[in-house]
Coordinates of C-alpha atoms in Angstrom, one line a residue:
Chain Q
X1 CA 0.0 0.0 0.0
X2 CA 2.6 2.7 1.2
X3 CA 5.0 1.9 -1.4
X4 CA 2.1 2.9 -4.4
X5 CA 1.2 5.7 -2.3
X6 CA 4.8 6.8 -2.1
X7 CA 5.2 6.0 -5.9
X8 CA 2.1 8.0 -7.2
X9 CA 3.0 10.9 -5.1
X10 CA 6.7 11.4 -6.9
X11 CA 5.3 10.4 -9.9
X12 CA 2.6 13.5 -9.7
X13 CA 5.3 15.2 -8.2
X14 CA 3.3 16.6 -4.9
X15 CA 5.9 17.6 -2.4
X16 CA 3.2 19.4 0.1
X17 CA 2.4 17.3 3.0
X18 CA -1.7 18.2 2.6
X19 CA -1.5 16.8 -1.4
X20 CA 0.8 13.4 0.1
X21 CA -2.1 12.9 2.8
X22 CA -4.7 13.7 0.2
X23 CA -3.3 11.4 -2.5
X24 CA -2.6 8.7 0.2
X25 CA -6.0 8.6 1.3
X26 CA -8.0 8.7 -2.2
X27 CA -5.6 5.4 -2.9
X28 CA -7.0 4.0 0.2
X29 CA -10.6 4.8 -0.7
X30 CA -9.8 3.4 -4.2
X31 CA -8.4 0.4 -3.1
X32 CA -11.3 -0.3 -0.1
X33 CA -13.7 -0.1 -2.9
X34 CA -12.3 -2.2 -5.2
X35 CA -11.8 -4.9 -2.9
X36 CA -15.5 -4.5 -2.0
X37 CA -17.4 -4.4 -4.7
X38 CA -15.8 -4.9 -7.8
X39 CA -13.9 -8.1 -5.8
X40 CA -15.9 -9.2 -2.9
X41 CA -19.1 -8.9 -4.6
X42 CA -18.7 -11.3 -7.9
X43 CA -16.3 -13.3 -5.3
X44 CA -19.8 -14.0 -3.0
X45 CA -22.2 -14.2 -6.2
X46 CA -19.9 -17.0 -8.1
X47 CA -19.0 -18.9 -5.1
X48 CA -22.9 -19.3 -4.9
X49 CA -23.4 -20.6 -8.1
X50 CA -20.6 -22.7 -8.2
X51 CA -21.9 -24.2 -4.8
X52 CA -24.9 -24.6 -6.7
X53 CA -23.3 -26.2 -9.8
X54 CA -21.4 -28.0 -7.5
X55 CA -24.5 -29.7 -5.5
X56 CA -26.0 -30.4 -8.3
X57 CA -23.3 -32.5 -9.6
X58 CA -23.4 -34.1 -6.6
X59 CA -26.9 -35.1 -6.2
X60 CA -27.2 -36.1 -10.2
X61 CA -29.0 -33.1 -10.8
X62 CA -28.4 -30.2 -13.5
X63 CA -28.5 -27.5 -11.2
X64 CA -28.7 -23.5 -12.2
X65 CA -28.0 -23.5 -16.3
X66 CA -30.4 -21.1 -17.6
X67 CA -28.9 -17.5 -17.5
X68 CA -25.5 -17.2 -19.7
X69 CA -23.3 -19.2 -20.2
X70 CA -24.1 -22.5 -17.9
X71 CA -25.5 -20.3 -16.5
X72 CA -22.9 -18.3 -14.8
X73 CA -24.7 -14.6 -14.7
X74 CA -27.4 -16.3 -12.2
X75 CA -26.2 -14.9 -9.2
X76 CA -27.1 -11.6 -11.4
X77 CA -30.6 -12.7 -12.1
X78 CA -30.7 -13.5 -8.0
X79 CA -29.9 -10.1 -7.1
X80 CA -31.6 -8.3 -9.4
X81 CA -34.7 -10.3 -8.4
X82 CA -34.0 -10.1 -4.8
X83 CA -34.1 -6.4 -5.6
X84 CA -37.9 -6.2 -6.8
X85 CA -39.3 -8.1 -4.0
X86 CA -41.5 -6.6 -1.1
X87 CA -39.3 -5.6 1.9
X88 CA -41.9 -7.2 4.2
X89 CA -41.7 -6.1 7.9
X90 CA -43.8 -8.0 10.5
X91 CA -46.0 -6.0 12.7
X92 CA -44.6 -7.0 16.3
X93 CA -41.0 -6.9 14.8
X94 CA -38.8 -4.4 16.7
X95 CA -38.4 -2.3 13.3
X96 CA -35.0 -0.2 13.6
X97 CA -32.8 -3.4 15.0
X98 CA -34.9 -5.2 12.2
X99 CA -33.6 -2.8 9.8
X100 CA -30.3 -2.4 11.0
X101 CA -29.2 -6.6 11.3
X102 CA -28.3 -7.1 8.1
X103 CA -25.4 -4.4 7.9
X104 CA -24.0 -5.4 11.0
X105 CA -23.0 -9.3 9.1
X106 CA -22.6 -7.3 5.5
X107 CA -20.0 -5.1 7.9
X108 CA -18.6 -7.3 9.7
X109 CA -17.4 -9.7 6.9
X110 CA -16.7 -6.2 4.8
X111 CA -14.1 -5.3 7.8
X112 CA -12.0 -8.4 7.5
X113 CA -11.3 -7.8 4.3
X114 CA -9.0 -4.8 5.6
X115 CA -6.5 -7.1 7.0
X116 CA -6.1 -10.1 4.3
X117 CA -3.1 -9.8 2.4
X118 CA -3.3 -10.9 -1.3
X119 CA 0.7 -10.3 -1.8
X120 CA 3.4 -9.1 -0.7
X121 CA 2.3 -5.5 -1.4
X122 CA -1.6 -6.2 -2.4
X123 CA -2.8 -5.2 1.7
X124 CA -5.3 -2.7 2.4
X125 CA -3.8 -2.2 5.6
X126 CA -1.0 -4.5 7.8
X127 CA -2.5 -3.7 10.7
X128 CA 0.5 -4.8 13.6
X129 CA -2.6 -5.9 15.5
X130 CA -4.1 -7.6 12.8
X131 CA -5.2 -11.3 13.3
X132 CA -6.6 -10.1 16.7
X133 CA -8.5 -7.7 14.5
X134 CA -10.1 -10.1 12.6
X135 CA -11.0 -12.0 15.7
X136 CA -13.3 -9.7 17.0
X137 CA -14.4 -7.8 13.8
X138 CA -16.2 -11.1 13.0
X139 CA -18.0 -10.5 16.5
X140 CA -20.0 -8.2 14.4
X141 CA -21.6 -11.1 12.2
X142 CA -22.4 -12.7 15.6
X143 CA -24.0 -9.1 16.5
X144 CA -26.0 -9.0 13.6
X145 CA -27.7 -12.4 13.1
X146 CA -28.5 -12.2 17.2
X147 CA -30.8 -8.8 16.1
X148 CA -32.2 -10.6 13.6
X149 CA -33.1 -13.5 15.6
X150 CA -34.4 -11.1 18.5
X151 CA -35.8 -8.1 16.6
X152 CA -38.1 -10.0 13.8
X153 CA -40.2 -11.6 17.0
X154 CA -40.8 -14.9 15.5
X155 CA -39.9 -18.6 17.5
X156 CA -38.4 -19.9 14.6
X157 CA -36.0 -16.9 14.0
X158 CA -35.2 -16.4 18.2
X159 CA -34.2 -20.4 18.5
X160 CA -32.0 -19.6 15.5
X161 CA -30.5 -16.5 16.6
X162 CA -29.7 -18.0 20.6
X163 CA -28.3 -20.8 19.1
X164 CA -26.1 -19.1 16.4
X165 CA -24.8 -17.0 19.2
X166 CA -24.4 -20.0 21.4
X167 CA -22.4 -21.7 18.4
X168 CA -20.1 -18.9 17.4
X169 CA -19.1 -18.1 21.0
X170 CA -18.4 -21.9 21.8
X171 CA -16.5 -22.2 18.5
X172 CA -14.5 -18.7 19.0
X173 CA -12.3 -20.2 21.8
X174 CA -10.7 -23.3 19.6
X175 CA -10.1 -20.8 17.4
X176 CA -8.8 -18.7 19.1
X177 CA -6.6 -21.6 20.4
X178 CA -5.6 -22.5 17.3
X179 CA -4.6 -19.4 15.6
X180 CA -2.6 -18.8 19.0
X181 CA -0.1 -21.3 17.8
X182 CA 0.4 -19.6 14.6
X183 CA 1.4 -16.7 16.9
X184 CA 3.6 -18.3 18.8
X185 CA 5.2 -19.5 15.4
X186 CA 5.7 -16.4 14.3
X187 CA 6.0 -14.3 17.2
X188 CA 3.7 -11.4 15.7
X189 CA 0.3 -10.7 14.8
X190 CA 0.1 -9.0 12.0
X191 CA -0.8 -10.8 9.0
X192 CA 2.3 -9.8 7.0
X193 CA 4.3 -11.3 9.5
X194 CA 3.1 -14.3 9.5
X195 CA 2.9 -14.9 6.1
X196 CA 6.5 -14.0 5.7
X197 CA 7.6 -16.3 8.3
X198 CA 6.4 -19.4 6.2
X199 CA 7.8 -20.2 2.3
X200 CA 6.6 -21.4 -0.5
X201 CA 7.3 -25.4 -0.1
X202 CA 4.7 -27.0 2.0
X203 CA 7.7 -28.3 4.6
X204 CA 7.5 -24.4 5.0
X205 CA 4.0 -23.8 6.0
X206 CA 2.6 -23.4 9.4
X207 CA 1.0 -26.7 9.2
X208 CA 4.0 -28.7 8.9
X209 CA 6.1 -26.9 11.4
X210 CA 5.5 -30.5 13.8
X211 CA 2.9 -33.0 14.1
X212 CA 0.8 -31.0 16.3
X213 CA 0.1 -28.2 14.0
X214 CA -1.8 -30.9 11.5
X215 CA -4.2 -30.8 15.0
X216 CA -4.5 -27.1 15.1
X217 CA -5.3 -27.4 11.0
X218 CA -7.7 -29.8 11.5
X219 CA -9.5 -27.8 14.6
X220 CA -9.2 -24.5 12.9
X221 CA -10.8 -25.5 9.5
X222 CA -13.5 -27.2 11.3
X223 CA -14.1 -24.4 13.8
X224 CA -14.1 -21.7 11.1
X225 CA -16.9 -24.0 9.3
X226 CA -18.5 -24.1 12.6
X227 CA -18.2 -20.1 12.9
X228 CA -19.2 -19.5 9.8
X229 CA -22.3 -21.9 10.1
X230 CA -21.8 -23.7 6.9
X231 CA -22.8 -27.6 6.8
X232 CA -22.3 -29.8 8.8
X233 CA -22.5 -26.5 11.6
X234 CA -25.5 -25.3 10.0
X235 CA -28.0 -24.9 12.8
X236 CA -28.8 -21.5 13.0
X237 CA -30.7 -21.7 10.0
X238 CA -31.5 -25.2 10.0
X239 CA -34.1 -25.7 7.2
X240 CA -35.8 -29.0 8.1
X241 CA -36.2 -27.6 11.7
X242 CA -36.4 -23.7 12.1
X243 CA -37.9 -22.7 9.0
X244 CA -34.7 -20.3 8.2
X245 CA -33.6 -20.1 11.4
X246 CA -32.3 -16.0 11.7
X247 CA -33.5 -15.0 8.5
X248 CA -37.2 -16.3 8.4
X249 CA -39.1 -13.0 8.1
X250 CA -37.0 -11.4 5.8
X251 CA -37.2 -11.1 2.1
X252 CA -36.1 -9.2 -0.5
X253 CA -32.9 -7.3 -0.3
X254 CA -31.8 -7.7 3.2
X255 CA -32.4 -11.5 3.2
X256 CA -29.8 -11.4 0.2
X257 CA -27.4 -9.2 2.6
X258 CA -27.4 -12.0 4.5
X259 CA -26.4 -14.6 2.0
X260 CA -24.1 -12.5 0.3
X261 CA -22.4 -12.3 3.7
X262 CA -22.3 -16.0 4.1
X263 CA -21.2 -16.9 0.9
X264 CA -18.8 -13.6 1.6
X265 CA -17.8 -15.3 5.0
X266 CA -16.7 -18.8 2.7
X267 CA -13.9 -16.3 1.2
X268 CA -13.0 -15.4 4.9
X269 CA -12.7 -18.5 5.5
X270 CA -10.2 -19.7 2.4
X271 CA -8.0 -16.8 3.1
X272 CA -8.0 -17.0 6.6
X273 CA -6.8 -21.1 6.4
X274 CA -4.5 -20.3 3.5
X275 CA -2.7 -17.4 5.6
X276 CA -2.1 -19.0 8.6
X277 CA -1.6 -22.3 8.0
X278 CA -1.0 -22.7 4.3
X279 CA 1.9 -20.2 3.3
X280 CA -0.3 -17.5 1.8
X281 CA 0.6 -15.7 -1.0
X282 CA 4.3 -16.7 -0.7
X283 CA 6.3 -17.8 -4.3
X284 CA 9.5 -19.0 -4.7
X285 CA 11.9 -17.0 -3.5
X286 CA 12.9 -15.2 -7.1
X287 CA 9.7 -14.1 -7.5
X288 CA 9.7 -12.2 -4.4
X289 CA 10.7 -8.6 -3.1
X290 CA 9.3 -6.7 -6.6
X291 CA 5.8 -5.2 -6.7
X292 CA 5.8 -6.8 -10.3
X293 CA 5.5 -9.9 -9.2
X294 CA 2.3 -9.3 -7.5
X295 CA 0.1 -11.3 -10.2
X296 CA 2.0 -14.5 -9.5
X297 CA 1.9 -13.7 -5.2
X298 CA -1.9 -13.3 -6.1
X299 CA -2.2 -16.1 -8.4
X300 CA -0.9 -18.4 -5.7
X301 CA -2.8 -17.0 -2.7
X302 CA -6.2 -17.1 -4.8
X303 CA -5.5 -20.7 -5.9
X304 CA -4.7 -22.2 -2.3
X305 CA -7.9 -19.9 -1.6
X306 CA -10.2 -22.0 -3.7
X307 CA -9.2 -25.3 -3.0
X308 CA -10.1 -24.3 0.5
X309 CA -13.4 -23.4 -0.4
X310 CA -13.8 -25.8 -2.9
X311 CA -13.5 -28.2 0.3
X312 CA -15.9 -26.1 2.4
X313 CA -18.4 -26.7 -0.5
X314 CA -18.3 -30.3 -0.9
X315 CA -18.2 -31.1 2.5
X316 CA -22.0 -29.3 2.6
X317 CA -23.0 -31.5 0.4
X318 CA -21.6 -34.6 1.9
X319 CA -22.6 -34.2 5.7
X320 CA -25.6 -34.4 7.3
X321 CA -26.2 -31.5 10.0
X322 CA -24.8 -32.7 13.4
X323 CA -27.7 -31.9 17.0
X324 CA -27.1 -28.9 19.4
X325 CA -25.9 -31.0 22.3
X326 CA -23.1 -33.1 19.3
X327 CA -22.4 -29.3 18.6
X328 CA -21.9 -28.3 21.9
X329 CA -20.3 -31.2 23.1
X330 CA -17.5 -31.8 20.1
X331 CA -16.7 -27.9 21.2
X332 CA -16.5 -28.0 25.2
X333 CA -15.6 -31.9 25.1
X334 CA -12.9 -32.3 22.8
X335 CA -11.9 -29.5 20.5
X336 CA -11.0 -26.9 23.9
X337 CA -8.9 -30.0 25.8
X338 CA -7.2 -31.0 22.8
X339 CA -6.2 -27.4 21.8
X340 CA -5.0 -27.0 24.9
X341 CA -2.8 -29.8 24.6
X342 CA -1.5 -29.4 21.2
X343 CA -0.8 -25.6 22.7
X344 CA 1.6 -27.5 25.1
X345 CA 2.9 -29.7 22.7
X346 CA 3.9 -26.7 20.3
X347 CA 5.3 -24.4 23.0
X348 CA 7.5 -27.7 24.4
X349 CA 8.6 -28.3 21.2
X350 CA 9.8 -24.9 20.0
X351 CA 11.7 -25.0 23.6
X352 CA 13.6 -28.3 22.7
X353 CA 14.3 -27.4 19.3
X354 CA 15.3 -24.2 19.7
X355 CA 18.6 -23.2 18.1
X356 CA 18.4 -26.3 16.1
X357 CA 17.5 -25.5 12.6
X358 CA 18.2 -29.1 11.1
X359 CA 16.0 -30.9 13.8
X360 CA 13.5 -28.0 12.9
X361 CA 14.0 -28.4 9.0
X362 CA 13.7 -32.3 9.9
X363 CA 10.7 -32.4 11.8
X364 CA 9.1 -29.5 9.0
X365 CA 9.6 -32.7 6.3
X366 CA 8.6 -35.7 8.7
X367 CA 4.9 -33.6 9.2
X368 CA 4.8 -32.6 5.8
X369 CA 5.0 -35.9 4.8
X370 CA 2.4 -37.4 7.1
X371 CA -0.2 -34.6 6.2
X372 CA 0.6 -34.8 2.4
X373 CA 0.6 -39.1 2.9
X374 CA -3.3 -38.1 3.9
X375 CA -4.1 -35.8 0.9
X376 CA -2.5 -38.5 -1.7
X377 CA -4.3 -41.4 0.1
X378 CA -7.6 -39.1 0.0
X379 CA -6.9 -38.5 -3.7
X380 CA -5.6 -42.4 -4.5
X381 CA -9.1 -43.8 -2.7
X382 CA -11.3 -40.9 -5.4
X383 CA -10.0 -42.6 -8.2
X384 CA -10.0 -46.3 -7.2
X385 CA -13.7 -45.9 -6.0
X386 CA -14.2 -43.8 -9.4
X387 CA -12.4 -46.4 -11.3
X388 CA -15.0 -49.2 -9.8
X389 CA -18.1 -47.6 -10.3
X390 CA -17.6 -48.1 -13.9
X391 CA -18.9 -44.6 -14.4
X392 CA -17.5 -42.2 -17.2
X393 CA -15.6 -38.8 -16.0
X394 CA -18.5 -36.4 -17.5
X395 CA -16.4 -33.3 -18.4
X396 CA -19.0 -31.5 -20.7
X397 CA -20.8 -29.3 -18.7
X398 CA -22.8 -28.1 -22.0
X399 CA -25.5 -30.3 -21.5
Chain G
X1 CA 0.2 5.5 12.8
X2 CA -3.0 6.4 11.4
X3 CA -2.6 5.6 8.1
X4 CA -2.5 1.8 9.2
X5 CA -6.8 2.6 10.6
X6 CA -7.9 4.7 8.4
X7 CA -8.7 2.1 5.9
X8 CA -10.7 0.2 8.7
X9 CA -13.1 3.3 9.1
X10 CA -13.3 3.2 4.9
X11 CA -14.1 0.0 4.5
X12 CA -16.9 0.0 7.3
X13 CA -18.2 2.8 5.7
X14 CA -18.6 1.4 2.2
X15 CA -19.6 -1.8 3.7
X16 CA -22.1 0.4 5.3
X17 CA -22.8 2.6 2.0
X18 CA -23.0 -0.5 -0.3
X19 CA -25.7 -1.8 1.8
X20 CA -27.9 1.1 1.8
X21 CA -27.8 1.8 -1.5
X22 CA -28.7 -1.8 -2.1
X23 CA -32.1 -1.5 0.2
X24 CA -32.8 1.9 -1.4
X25 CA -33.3 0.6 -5.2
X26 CA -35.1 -2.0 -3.8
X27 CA -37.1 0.4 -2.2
X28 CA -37.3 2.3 -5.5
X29 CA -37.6 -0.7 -7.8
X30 CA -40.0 -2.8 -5.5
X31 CA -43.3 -2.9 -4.6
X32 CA -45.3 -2.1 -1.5
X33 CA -48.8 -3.9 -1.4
X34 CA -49.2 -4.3 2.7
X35 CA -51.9 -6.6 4.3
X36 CA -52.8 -7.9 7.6
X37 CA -51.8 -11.5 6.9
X38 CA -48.6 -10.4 5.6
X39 CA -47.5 -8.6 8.6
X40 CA -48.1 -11.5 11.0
X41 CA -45.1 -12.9 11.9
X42 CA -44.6 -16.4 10.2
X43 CA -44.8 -19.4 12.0
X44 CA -46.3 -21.9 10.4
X45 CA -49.7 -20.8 9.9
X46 CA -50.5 -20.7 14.0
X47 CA -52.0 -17.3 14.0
X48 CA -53.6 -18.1 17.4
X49 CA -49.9 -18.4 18.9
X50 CA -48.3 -15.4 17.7
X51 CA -48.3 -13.5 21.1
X52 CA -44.7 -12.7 20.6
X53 CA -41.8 -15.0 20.7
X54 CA -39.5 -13.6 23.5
X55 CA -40.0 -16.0 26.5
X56 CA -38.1 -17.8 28.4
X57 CA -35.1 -19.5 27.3
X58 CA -32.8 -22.4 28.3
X59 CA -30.0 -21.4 31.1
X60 CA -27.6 -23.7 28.8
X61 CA -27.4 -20.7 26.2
X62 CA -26.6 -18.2 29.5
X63 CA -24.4 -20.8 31.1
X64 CA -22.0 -21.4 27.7
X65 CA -21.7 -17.3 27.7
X66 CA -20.4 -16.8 30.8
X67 CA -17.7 -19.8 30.4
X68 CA -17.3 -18.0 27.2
X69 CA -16.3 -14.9 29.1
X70 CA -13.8 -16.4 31.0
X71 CA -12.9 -18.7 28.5
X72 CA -12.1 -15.7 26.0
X73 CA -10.3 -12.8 28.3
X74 CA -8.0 -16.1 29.3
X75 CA -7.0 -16.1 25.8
X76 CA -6.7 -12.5 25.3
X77 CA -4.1 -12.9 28.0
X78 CA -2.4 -15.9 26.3
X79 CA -2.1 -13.6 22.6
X80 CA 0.8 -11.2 24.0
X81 CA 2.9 -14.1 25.7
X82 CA 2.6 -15.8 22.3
X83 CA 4.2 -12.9 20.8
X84 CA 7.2 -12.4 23.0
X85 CA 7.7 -16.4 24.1
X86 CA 10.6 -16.6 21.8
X87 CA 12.3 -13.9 23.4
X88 CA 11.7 -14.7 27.0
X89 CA 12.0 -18.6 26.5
X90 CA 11.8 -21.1 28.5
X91 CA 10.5 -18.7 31.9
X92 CA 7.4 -17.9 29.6
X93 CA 6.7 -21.7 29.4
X94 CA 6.7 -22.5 33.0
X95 CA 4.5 -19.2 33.7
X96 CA 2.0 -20.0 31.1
X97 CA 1.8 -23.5 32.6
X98 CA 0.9 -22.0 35.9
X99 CA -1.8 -20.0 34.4
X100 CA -3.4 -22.6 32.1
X101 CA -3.4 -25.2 34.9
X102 CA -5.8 -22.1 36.6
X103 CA -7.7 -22.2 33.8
X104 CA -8.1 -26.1 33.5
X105 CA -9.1 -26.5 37.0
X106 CA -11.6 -24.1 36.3
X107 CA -12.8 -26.1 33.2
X108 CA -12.8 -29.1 35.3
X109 CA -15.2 -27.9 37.4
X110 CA -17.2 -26.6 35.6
X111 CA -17.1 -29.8 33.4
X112 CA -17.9 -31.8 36.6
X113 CA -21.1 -29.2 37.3
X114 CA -22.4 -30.4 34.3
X115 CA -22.9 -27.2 32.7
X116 CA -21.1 -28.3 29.6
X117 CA -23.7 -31.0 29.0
X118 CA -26.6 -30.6 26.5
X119 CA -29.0 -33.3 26.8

């Protein structure tokens, strides 16, 4: 960020403070918005019709194909229709909290884009703070669908709302937990930092510092799903058993809000794994250190992004929903004890081996290894159990 | 200083903006045809129930925020020892092994109250 600020302002040759401030802060404003809505926005809208494309792969089904091509310019359509509905109000609602709920979670989901960093130099703001930031900015969304539930005055919305609430905070402490390792990997918070303290091989990354980080992997993805409330964690809005949960008495545009903000939150989600446990936007080391090679840092960080999320989407259509007590008690029973554990473990470790780079590097590959043994085996089993079914891989999606 | 917060204001704000201009063309583009049976609050058709929603709840839901409380400042306190337990070594561990075993005497007994399970 500084160093386009400090290039634009030679290159238009302001020397005043005022202008430097000026020109400083309309690249800010620029670049907020462009993240926001030119990027966030088709980023939330695809996602949602590739989930869609995606489930109805999975389910044998054709799935949205209508509007463009295969029908990619649905999540258009969506919004555009969500636009001309009634904004229906219920008479015992509390109306300005009704009102207000959905820009708390469009907000809150908008703020942690502030602190992702794309590249090297593609960061709206390296906040030195800035993974606690995200922490509690996502409070908001916590805020928000709690109004909703509260303010609309329906059961079906208040069970949602108390037990989105219940869910978030539960699933806020292992991951809290979890991303407290990454700290004490790094030794910073901001996200920068700990980007630039992994590499670009996977023996690099966070998550194959030792064994005990595949554990903090594994209890971060799954509490982010959790925080997030995507499947299996989707019980705010549980459709077989609360209506819509949060969101049953809205329509129109602020229901969208909502959704956009999930299907936002899936992006949070990606980026948020991918930074802190999976090397972020980091390339081999030549193609470091220039702001030229921001495409390729971007290219890297956006791929690692969407496998992520890929994931996220497949496992919602794979899961059933787990009950509130199995919610409550995989949180409390087993995700809190064994963070705290694997917290020891980590800090124990980087005592022992501190000072000893080649046990470090040695114990980087050995975890590597076992974590990578997993995604091959994963992969290996998808194609023998492809391979059995006698089925034919169907790659024309033109049908 | 500031520079590093100012885009945290900006973005809330266009978070904000974005959203308001989204409600007000749909307020522009769609239509407004009120009735009484629209404006009940839906819930399945039970219009004889609707006497409000906001009764009382399960203490589970007030029990798991308060452990969240304490649950949560414990790790606000454990975020700035991550950050300097390199520098301090091995002191920081024992200290932080003091503190968690606080904390997990805490979560045993509160594990042994039974507040942590939903039946």
């Amino acid at each position: 960020m500084e160093s386009i600020t400090n290039s634009l302002i030679q290159s238009w040759g302001i020397t005043s403070s005022t202008g430097a401030q000026l020109v400083s802060l309309l690249v800010m404003l620029a670049f907020s918005a462009v993240v926001l809505i030119p990027f966030f926005l088709p980023f939330a809208g695809i996602t949602s019709w590739l989930e869609r494309r995606i489930a109805g792969r999975m389910q044998s089904r054709v799935g949205p194909n209508i509007n463009g091509p295969q029908g990619f310019l649905q999540w258009i359509a969506d919004g555009v229709k969500a636009m001309e509905k009634e904004d229906l109000m219920p008479d015992d609602a509390d109306k300005p909290l009704f009102k207000v709920a959905p820009y708390f979670v469009f907000m809150g989901v908008g703020a942690t884009l502030v602190a992702i960093p794309f590249s090297e130099y593609l960061v709206l703001s390296d906040l030195n703070v800035g993974i606690f930031y995200i922490i509690s900015v996502t409070s908001f969304v916590t805020v928000g669908i709690l109004l909703a539930g509260w303010s609309s005055n329906n059961k079906w919305s208040l069970i949602g709302g108390v037990r989105s609430a219940s869910q978030m905070i539960s699933y806020e402490i292992p991951t809290a937990l979890s991303i407290l390792t990454v700290v004490l990997l790094t030794g910073s918070l901001s996200m920068q930092d700990i980007v630039k303290a992994q590499g670009f091989w996977p023996w690099q990354w966070h998550i194959s510092n030792n064994p005990f980080m595949i554990v903090m992997f594994f209890i971060f993805f799954i509490s982010a799903l959790a925080e997030g409330s995507r499947t299996p964690f989707d019980l705010p809005e549980a459709e077989s058993e609360l209506v819509s949960g949060y969101n049953t008495e809205y329509s129109g545009i602020r229901f969208a809000m909502f959704f956009l903000a999930e299907w936002g939150n899936l992006f949070v989600i990606g980026a948020m794994t991918t930074v802190l446990f999976l090397g972020g936007w980091q390339a081999p080391v030549a193609l470091q250190g220039s702001i030229w090679n921001t495409p390729v840092q971007f290219i890297i960080f956006m791929t690692k992004m969407s496998a992520v999320v890929f994931i996220v989407i497949q496992l919602r259509w794979t899961l059933p929903r787990v009950r509130v007590d199995q919610l409550m008690i995989i949180c409390w029973h087993y995700f809190v004890p064994l963070s705290l554990l694997s917290i020891l473990a980590v800090t124990i470790w980087m005592a022992l081996s501190y000072g000893h780079s080649a046990l470090e590097l040695g114990m980087s590959i050995f975890s590597a290894a076992i974590w990578l043994y997993f995604v091959f085996l994963v992969l290996f089993r998808a194609v023998r159990n492809f391979k059995k079914t006698n089925a034919k891989l169907n790659l024309n999606f033109l049908e | 200083m500031s520079e590093t917060y100012i885009p945290m204001v900006l973005m809330i704000a266009i978070a904000f903006g974005l959203g308001s201009a989204l409600v007000l063309l749909s307020v522009v583009l769609g239509p407004k045809y009120p009735s009484d049976v629209k404006d009940y609050p839906f819930e399945c058709g039970h219009l004889i129930d609707s006497d409000g929603a906001r009764k009382k709840h399960s203490i589970k839901f007030y029990m798991i925020a308060i452990i969240f409380l304490l649950f949560d400042l414990e790790i606000v306190f454990m975020y700035p020892w991550a950050t300097v337990f390199r520098e301090i070594g091995i002191t920081a561990l024992f200290e932080m092994f003091f503190f968690l075993g606080i904390l997990v005497v805490g979560y045993i007994y509160v594990w042994k109250k039974g507040v942590l399970e939903w039946e």
